[in-house]
Coordinates of C-alpha atoms and ligand atoms in Angstrom, one line a residue:
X1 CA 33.5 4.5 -17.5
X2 CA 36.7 3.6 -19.7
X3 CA 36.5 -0.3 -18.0
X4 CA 33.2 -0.6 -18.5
X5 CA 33.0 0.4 -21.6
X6 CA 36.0 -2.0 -21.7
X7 CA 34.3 -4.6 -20.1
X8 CA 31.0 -4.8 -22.5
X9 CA 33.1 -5.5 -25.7
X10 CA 35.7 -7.8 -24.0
X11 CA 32.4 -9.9 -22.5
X12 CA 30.3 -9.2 -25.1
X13 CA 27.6 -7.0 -23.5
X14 CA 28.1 -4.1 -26.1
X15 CA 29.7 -3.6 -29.4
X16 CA 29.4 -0.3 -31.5
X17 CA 26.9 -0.5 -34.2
X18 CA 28.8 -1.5 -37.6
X19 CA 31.7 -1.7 -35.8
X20 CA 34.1 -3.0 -38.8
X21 CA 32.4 -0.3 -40.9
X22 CA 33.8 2.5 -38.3
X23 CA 30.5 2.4 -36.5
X24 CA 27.9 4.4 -36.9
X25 CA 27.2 6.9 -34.3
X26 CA 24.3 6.7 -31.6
X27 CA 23.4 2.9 -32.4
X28 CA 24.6 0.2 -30.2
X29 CA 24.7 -3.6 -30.6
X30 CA 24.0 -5.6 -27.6
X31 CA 26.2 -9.5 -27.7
X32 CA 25.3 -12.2 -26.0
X33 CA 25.0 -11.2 -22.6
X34 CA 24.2 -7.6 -23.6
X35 CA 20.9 -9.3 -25.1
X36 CA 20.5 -11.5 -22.1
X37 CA 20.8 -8.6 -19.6
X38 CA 18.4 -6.1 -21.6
X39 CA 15.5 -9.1 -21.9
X40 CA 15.5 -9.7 -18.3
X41 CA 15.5 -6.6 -17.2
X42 CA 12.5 -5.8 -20.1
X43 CA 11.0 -9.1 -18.7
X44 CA 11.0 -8.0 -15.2
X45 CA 9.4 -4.5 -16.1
X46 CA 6.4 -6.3 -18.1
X47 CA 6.2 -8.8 -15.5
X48 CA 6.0 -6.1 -12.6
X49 CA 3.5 -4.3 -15.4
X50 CA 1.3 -6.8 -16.8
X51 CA 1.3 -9.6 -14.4
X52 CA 1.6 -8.7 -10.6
X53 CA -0.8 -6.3 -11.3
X54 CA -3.9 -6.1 -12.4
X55 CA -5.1 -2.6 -13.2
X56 CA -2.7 -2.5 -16.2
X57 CA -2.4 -4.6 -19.2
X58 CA 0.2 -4.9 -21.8
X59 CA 0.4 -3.2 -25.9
X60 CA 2.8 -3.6 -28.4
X61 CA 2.3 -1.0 -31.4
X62 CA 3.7 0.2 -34.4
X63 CA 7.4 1.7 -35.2
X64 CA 5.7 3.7 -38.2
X65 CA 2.1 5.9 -37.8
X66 CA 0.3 7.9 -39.5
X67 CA 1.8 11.3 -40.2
X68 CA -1.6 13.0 -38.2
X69 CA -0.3 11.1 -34.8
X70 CA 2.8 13.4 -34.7
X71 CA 0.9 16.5 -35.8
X72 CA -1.8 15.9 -33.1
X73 CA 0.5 15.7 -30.0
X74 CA 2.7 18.4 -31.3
X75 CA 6.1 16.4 -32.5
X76 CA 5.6 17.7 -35.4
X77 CA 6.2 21.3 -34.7
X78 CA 7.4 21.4 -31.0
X79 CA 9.9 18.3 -30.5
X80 CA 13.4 20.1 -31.4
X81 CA 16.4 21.4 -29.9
X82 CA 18.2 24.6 -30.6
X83 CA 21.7 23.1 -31.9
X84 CA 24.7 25.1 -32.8
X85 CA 27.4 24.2 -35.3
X86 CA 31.1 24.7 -35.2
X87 CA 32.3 26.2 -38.6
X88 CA 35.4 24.5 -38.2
X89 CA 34.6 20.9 -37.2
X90 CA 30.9 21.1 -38.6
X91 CA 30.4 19.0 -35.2
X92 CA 27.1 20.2 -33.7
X93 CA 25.9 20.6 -30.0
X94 CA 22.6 21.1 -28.2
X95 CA 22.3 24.7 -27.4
X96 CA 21.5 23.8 -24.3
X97 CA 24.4 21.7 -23.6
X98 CA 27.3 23.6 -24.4
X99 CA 30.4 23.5 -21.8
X100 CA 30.9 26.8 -20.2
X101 CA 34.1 28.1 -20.8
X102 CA 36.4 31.2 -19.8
X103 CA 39.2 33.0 -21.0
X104 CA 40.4 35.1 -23.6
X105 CA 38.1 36.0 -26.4
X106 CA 40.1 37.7 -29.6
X107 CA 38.1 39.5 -32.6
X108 CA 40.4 38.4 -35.2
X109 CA 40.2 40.4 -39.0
X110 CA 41.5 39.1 -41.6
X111 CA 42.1 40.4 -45.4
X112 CA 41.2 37.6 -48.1
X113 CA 41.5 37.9 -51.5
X114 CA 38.9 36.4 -53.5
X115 CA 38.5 34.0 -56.9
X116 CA 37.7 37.4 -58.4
X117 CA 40.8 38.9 -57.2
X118 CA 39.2 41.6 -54.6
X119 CA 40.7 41.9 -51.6
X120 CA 37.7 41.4 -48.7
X121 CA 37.4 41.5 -45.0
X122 CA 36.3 38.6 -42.8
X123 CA 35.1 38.5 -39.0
X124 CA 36.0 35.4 -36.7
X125 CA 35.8 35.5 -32.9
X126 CA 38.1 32.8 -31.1
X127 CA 38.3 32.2 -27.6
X128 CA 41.8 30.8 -26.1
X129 CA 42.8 30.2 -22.4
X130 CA 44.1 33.5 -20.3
X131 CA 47.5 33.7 -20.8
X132 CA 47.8 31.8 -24.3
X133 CA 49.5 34.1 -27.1
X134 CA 47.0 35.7 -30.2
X135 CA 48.8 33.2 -32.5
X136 CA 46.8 30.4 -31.6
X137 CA 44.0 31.8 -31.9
X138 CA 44.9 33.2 -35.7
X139 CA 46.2 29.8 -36.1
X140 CA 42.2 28.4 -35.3
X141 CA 40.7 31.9 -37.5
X142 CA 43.3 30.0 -40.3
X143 CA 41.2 27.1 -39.9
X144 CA 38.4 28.8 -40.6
X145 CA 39.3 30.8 -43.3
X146 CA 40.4 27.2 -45.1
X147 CA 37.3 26.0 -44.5
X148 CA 35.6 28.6 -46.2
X149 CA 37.6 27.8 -49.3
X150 CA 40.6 30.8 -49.1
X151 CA 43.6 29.0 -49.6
X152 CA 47.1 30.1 -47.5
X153 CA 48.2 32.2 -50.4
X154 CA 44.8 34.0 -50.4
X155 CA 45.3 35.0 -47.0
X156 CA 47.1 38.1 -46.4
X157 CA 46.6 39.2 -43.0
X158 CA 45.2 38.2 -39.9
X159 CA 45.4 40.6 -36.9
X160 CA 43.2 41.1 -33.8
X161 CA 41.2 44.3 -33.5
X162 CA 39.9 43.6 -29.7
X163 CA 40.8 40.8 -26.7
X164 CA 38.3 40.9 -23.8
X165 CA 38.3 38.8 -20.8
X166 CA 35.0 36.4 -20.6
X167 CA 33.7 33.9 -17.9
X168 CA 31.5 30.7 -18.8
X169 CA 30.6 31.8 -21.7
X170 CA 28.5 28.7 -23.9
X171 CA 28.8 30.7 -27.7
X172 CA 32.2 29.0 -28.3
X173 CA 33.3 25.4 -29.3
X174 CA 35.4 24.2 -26.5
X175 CA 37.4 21.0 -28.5
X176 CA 39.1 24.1 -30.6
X177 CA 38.0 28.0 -29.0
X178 CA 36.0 28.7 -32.4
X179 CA 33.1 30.6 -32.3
X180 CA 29.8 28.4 -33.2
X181 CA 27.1 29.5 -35.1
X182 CA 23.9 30.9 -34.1
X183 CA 21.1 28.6 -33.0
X184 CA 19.2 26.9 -35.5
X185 CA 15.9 24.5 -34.5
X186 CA 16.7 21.2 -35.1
X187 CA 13.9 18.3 -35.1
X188 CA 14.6 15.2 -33.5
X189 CA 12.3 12.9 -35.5
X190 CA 14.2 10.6 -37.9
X191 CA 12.0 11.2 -41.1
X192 CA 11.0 8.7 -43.5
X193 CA 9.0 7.6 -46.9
X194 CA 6.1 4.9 -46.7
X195 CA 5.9 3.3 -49.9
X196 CA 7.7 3.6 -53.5
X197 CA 7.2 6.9 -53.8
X198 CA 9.5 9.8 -51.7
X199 CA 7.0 12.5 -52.0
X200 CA 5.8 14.7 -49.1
X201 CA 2.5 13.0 -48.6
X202 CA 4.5 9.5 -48.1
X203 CA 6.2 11.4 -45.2
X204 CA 6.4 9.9 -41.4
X205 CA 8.6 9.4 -38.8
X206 CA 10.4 6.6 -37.2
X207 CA 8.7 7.1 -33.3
X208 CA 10.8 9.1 -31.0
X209 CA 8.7 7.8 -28.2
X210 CA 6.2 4.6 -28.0
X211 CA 3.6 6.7 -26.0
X212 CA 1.3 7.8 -28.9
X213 CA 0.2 4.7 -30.0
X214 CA -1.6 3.8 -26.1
X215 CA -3.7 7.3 -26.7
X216 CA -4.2 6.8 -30.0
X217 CA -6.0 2.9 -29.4
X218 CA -7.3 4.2 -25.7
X219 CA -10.6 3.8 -27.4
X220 CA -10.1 -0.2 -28.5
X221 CA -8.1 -1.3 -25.5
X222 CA -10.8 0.1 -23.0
X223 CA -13.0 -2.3 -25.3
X224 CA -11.2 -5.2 -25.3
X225 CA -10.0 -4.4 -21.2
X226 CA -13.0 -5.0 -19.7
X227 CA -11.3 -1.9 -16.7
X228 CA -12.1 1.1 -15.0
X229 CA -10.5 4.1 -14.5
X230 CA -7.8 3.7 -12.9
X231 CA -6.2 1.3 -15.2
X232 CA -2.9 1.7 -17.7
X233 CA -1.4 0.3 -20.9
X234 CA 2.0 -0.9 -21.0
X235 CA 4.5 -1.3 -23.6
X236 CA 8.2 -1.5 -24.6
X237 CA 10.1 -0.4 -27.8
X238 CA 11.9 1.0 -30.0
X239 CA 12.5 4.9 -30.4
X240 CA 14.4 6.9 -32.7
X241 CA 16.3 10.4 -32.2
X242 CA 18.1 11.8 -34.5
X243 CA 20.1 13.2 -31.4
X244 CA 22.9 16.1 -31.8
X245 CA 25.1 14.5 -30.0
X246 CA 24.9 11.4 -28.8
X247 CA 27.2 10.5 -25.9
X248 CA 28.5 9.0 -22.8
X249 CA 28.1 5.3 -24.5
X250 CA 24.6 4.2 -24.8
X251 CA 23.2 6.6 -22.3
X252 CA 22.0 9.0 -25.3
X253 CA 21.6 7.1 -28.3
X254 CA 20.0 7.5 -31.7
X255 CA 17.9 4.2 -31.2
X256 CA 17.0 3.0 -27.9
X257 CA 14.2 1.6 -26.1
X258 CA 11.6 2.5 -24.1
X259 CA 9.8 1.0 -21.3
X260 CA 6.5 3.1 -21.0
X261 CA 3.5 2.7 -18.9
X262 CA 0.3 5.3 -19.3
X263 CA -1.8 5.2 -16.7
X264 CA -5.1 6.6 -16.9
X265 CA -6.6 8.0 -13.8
X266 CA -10.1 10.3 -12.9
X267 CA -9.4 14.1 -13.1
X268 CA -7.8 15.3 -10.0
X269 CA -6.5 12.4 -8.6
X270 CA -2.8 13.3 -10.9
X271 CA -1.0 14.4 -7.8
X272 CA -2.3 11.3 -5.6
X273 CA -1.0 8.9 -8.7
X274 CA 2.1 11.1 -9.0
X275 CA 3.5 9.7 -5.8
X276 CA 2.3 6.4 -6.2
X277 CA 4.0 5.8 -9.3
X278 CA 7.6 7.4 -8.2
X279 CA 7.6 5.1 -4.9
X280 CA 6.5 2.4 -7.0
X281 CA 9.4 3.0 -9.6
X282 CA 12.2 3.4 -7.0
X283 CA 11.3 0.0 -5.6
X284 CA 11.7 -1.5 -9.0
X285 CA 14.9 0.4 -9.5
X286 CA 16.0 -1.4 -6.2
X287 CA 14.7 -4.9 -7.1
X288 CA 17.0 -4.7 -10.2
X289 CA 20.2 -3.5 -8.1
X290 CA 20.3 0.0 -8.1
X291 CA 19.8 0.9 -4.8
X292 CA 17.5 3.8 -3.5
X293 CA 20.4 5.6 -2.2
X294 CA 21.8 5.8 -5.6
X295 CA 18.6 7.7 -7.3
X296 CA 17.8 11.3 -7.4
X297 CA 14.4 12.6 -7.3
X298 CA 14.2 15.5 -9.0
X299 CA 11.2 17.6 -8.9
X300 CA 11.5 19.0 -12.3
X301 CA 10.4 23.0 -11.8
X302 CA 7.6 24.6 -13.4
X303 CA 9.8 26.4 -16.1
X304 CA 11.6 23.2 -17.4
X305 CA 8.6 20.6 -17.8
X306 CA 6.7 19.9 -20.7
X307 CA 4.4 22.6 -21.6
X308 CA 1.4 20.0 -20.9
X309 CA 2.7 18.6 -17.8
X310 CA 1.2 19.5 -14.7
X311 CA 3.9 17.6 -12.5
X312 CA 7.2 15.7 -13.3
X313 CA 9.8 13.9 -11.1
X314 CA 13.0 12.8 -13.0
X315 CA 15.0 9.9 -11.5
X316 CA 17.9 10.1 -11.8
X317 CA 21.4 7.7 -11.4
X318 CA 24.6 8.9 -10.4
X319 CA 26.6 7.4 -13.8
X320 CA 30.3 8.0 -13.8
X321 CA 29.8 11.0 -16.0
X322 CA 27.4 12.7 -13.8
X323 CA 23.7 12.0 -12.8
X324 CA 21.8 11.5 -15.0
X325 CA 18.0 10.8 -16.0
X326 CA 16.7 7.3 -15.8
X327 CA 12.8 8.1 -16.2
X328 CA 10.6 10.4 -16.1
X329 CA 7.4 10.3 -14.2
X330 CA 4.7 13.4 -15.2
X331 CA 1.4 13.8 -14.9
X332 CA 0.2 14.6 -18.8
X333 CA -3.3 15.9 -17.6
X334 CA -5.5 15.0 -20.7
X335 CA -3.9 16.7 -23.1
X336 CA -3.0 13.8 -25.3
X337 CA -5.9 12.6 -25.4
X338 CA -7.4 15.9 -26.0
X339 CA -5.3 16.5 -29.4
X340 CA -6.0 13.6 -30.8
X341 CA -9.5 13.5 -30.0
X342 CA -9.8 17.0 -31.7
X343 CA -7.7 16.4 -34.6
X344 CA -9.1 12.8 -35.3
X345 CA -12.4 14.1 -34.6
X346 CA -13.3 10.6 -33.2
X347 CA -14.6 10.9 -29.2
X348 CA -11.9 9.4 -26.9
X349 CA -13.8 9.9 -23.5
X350 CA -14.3 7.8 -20.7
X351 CA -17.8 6.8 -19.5
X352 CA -18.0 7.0 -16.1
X353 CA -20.7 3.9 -14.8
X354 CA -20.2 5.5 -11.3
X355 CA -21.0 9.0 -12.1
X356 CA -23.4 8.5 -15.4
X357 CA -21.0 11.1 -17.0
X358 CA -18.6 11.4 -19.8
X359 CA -14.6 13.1 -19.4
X360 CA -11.3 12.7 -20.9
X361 CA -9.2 11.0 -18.2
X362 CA -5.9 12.5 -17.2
X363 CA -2.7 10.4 -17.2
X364 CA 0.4 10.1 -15.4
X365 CA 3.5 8.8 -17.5
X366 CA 6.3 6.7 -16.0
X367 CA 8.8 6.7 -18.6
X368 CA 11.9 4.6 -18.9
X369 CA 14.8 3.7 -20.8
X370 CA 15.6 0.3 -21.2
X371 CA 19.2 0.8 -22.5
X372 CA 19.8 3.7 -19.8
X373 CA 18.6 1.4 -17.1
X374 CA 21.0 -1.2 -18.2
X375 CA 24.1 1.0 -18.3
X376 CA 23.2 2.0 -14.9
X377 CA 22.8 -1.8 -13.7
X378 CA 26.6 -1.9 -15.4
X379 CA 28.2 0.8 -13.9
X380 CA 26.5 -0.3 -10.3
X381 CA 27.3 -3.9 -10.4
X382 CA 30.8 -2.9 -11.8
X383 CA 33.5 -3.6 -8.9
X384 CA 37.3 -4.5 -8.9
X385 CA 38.2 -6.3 -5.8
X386 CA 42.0 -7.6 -4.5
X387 CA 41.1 -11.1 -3.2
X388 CA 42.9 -14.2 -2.2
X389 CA 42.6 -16.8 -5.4
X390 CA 41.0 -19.7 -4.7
X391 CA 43.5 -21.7 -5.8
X392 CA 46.8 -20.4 -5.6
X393 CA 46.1 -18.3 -2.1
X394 CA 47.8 -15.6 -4.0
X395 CA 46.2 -12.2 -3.9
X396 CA 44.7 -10.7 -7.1
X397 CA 42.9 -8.0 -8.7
X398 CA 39.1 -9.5 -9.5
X399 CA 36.7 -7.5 -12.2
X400 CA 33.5 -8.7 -11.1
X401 CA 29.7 -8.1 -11.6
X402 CA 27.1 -8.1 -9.2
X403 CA 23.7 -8.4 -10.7
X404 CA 20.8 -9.2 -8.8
X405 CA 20.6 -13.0 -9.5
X406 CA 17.0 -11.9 -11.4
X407 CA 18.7 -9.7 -13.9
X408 CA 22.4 -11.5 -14.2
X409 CA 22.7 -12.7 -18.0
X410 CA 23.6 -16.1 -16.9
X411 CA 22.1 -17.6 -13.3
X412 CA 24.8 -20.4 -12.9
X413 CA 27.9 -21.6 -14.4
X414 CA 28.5 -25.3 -14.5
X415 CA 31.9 -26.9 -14.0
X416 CA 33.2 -30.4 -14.4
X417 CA 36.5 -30.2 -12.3
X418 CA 38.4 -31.6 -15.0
X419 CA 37.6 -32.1 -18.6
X420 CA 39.5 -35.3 -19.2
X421 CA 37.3 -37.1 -16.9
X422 CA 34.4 -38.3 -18.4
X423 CA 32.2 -39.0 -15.0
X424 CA 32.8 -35.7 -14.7
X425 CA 31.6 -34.4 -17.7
X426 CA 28.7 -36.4 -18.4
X427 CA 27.3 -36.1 -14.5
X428 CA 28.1 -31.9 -15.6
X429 CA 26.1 -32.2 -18.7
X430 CA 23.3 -34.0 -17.0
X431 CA 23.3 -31.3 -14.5
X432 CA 23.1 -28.6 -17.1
X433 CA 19.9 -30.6 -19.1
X434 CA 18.2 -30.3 -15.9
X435 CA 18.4 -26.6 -15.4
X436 CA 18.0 -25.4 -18.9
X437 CA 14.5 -25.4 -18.9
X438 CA 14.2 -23.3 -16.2
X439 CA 16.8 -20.8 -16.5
X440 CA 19.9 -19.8 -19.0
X441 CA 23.0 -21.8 -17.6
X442 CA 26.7 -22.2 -19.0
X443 CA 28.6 -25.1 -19.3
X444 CA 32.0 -24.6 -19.5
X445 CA 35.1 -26.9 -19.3
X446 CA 37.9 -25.0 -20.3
X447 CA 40.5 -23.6 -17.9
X448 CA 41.3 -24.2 -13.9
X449 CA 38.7 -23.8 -11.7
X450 CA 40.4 -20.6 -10.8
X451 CA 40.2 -19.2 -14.2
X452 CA 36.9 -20.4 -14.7
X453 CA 35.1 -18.9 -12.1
X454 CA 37.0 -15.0 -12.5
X455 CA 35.3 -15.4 -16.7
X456 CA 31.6 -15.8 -14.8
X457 CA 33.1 -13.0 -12.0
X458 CA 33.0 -11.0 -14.8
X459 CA 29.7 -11.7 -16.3
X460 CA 28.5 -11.1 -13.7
X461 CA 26.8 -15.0 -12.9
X462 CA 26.1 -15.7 -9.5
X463 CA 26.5 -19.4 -9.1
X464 CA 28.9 -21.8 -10.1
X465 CA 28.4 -25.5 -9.8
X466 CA 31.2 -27.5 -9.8
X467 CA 31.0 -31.1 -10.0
X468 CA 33.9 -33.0 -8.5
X469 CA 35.5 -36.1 -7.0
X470 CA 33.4 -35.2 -4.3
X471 CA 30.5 -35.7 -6.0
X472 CA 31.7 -39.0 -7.4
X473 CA 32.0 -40.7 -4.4
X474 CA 28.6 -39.2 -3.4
X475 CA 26.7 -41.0 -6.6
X476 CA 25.5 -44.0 -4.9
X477 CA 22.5 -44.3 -7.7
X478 CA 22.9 -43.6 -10.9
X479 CA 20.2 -43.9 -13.8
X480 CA 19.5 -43.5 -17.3
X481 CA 17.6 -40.6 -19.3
X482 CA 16.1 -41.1 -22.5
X483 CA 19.1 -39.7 -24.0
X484 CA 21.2 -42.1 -22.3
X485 CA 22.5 -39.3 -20.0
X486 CA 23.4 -40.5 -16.4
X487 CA 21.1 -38.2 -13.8
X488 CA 22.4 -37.9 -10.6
X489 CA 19.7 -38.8 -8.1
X490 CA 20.5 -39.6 -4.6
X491 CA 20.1 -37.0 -1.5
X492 CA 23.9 -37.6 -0.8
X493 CA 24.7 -36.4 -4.5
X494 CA 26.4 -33.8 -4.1
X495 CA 28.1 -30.8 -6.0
X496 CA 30.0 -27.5 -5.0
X497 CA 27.8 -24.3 -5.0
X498 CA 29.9 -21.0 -5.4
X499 CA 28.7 -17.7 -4.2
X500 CA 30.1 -14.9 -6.8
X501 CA 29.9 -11.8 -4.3
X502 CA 31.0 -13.8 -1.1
X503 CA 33.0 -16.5 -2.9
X504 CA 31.6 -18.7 0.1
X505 CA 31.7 -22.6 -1.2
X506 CA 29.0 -25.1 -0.1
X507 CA 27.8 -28.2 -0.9
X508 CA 24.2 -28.8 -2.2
X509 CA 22.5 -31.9 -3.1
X510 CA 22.1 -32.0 -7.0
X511 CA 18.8 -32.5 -6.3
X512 CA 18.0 -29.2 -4.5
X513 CA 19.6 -27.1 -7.2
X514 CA 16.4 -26.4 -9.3
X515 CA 14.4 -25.3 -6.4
X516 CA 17.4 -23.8 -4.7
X517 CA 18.4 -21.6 -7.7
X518 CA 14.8 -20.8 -9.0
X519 CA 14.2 -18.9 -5.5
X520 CA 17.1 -17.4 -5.7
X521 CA 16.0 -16.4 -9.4
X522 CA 13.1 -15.2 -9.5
Ligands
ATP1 P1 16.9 13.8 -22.1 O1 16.5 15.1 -21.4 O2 18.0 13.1 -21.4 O3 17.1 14.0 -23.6 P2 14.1 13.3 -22.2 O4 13.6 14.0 -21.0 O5 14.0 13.9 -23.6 O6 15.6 12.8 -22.0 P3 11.9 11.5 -22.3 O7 11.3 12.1 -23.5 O8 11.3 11.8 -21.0 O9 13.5 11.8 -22.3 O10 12.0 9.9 -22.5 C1 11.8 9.0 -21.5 C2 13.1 8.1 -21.3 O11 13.5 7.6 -22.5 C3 14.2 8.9 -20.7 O12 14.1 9.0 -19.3 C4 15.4 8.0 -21.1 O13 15.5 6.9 -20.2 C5 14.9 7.4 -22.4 N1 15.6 8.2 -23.5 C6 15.2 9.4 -24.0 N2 16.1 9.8 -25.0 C7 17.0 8.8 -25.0 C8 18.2 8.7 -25.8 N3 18.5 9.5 -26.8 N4 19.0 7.6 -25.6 C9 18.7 6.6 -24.7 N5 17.6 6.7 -23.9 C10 16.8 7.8 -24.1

């Protein structure tokens, strides 16, 4: 995880959010080819939405609601976790997430005197690895006592009344052995003020999903749609979490995007759309290169889903930290749209032409992560190889990338052998006018040819086109754009193609490229 973490600032995929500020913790900046990476891969997802379908059509609402949204689905009161905080630290932790640990436990006592002068007891429990002296833990109940405003003259005594053996126990900090606090509920919602004044009827919330704004215009979109049950709404975007802990990179963030699709289906039919939607989903998990094989279905049990959902599969990626979920499928039933249609008091059900009756239809989520998706397409496409240079013949370790050609930042880098050579350059240049329109391409003379082609390795491009002497002798006919830039346009034209995974060279005419690379691209 450490070299790809490595990787994303070195090539510009991923920076820390206010990096030279010391960052800011659970907010990411995506570079160049961060950006590049994270709007194909959103592209591809509306595309497979929107476009190759035509049962779903695409939405894009607001960050900021009305305050009654969140109260109607139950954000409001219900979206929290039970977090605990270590005294010591003040770091915080999900409840629920809390390292197991085992070893000695002490219950330490120590006499404090106070401001006034009276001499008082206080309670700390710290846990230590079997076999470690008491000392270390008074040394943590020291801590603690500092903490709570005693200085080391204030402390008189610290002894421990009773040790006891325990075994993955979750009520202790595991960065120092102190005991954490008990549970509070802790909502996730990032709160905020609409308008000038910060009163509690200004109150909302940054979205911590992009869901509620498909339930809440079911009514208009059905309008404006023109479809029949079944038929979804699609849309990407932001969400906030004011997460306990955000970790493990971007793969629990603060801000992050969503790619969500609600599809509404007739009653009964959940289960049937259920498994539709998770076969559908791994085979776009595999069309953006991570591979079947490398996804976890998890049917999520009874007792851990959503107290509305009447079915859930997590997918879920095997990151380096541990797998992990990618999306989650359920099957919502109606409640969502059966809060808001009760608190709104404004009908949201579905006339059914077939039927000559009226219902609420159910739905059945598939739920993504855009920036969890593309830290998965990272840490699969991530490989260090020993290979032969192409040059030198000498063997060497290569970092490279293998994104599916559809997803890769860059589709093809474009080389003039040599920089000093002007046919060389302006024949390159041409090249690189031609392709722009169709597809992001890098020009780039700086370097050997060796060197060059380990940089795109690394960002993981898949072609590189290398125009040469070769090519010069090829260029029987030569003629003039607008701009005054040569175009290369005889079949004979010719220019090395390099495969990134295979490192296989060919030759291609220069007039095959487009078509050539747009198959491969698309
Ligand atoms: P987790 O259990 O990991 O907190 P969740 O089950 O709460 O996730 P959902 O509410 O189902 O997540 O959100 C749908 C998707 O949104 C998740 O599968 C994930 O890809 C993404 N997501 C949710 N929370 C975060 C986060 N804090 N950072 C990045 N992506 C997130």
């Amino acid at each position: 995880m450490d070299k790809i973490v490595a990787l994303c600032k070195r090539r510009g995929f991923i920076f820390q959010s206010s990096e030279i500020y010391g960052g800011l913790n659970g907010a990411w900046d995506y570079g160049p080819l961060g950006a590049e990476l994270k709007r194909n891969l959103k592209d591809y997802w509306w595309k497979s939405m929107t476009q190759l379908r035509d049962d779903i059509v695409g939405f894009d609402g607001s960050i900021l609601m009305n305050r009654a949204v969140w109260k109607a689905s139950g954000h409001e009161a219900t979206f929290s976790d039970p977090m605990v905080e270590c005294p010591i630290s003040k770091k915080r932790f999900r409840a629920d997430q809390i390292e197991p640990m085992s070893g000695t436990v002490h219950h330490l006592r120590a006499a404090v005197k106070t401001k006034s002068g009276a001499i008082t007891p206080e309670h700390f429990q710290v846990l230590v690895p079997k076999g470690k002296p008491v000392e270390s833990a008074q040394k943590v109940m020291r801590q603690y006592l500092t903490v709570r405003g005693y200085a080391d003259t204030d402390i008189l005594e610290i002894y421990s009344d009773k040790s006891e053996p325990v075994e993955n126990t979750t009520l202790f900090n595991s960065e120092n052995g102190a005991q954490l606090g008990e549970p509070k509920v802790f909502n996730l919602m990032l709160k905020t003020y609409v308008g000038a004044v910060e009163s509690e009827d200004a109150i909302t919330y940054l979205r911590p999903e992009t869901a509620q704004a498909m339930f809440v215009q079911f009514k208009n979109v059905l309008e404006v749609a023109r479809k029949k049950l079944p038929f979804g709404i699609a849309q990407i975007g932001k969400a906030f979490r004011n997460e306990i802990n955000p970790r493990n990179f971007t793969f629990r963030s603060r801000e992050f995007e969503q790619m969500e699709l609600e599809f509404f289906i007739k009653p009964g039919t959940g289960p049937e759309w259920l498994e539709k939607w998770r076969e559908e989903r791994l085979a776009w998990y595999e069309a953006v290169g991570i591979p079947r094989a490398k996804i976890h279905v998890l049917t999520v049990p009874e007792k851990d889903r959503a107290f509305y959902s009447q079915g859930t599969y997590d997918l879920e990626y095997e990151f380096p930290f541990g797998i992990q979920e990618l999306e989650g499928i359920a099957h919502r039933g109606n409640y969502d749209l059966k809060q808001h249609q009760e608190h709104s008091g404004k009908p949201l059900e579905y006339f059914d032409e077939e039927t000559k009756t009226k219902y609420l239809a159910e739905v059945v989520e598939p739920s993504a992560g855009v920036d969890r998706t593309v830290l998965a397409i990272l840490c699969e496409a991530y490989e260090e190889e020993t290979v032969k240079d192409e040059e030198s013949g000498k063997e060497e370790t290569r970092v490279v990338l293998h994104f599916v050609p559809r997803i890769a930042p860059i589709k093809a880098g474009i080389f003039p052998l040599l920089k000093n050579k002007p046919e060389l350059t302006t024949l390159a240049r041409s090249i690189q006018k031609t392709l722009q329109p169709l597809m992001k391409v890098a020009y780039d003379e700086a370097g050997s040819i060796g060197k060059r082609y380990r940089r795109i390795d690394e960002e993981g491009t898949p072609f590189g086109i290398t125009v040469d002497f070769e090519t010069l002798e090829g260029v029987k006919e030569t003629s003039t754009s607008a701009t005054g830039a040569p175009i290369a346009v005889g079949d004979k034209d010719t220019v090395t193609l390099r495969h990134r995974d295979s490192m296989k060279q060919e030759r291609i005419a220069i007039a095959d490229l487009p078509a050539y690379l747009l198959t491969k691209v698309s």
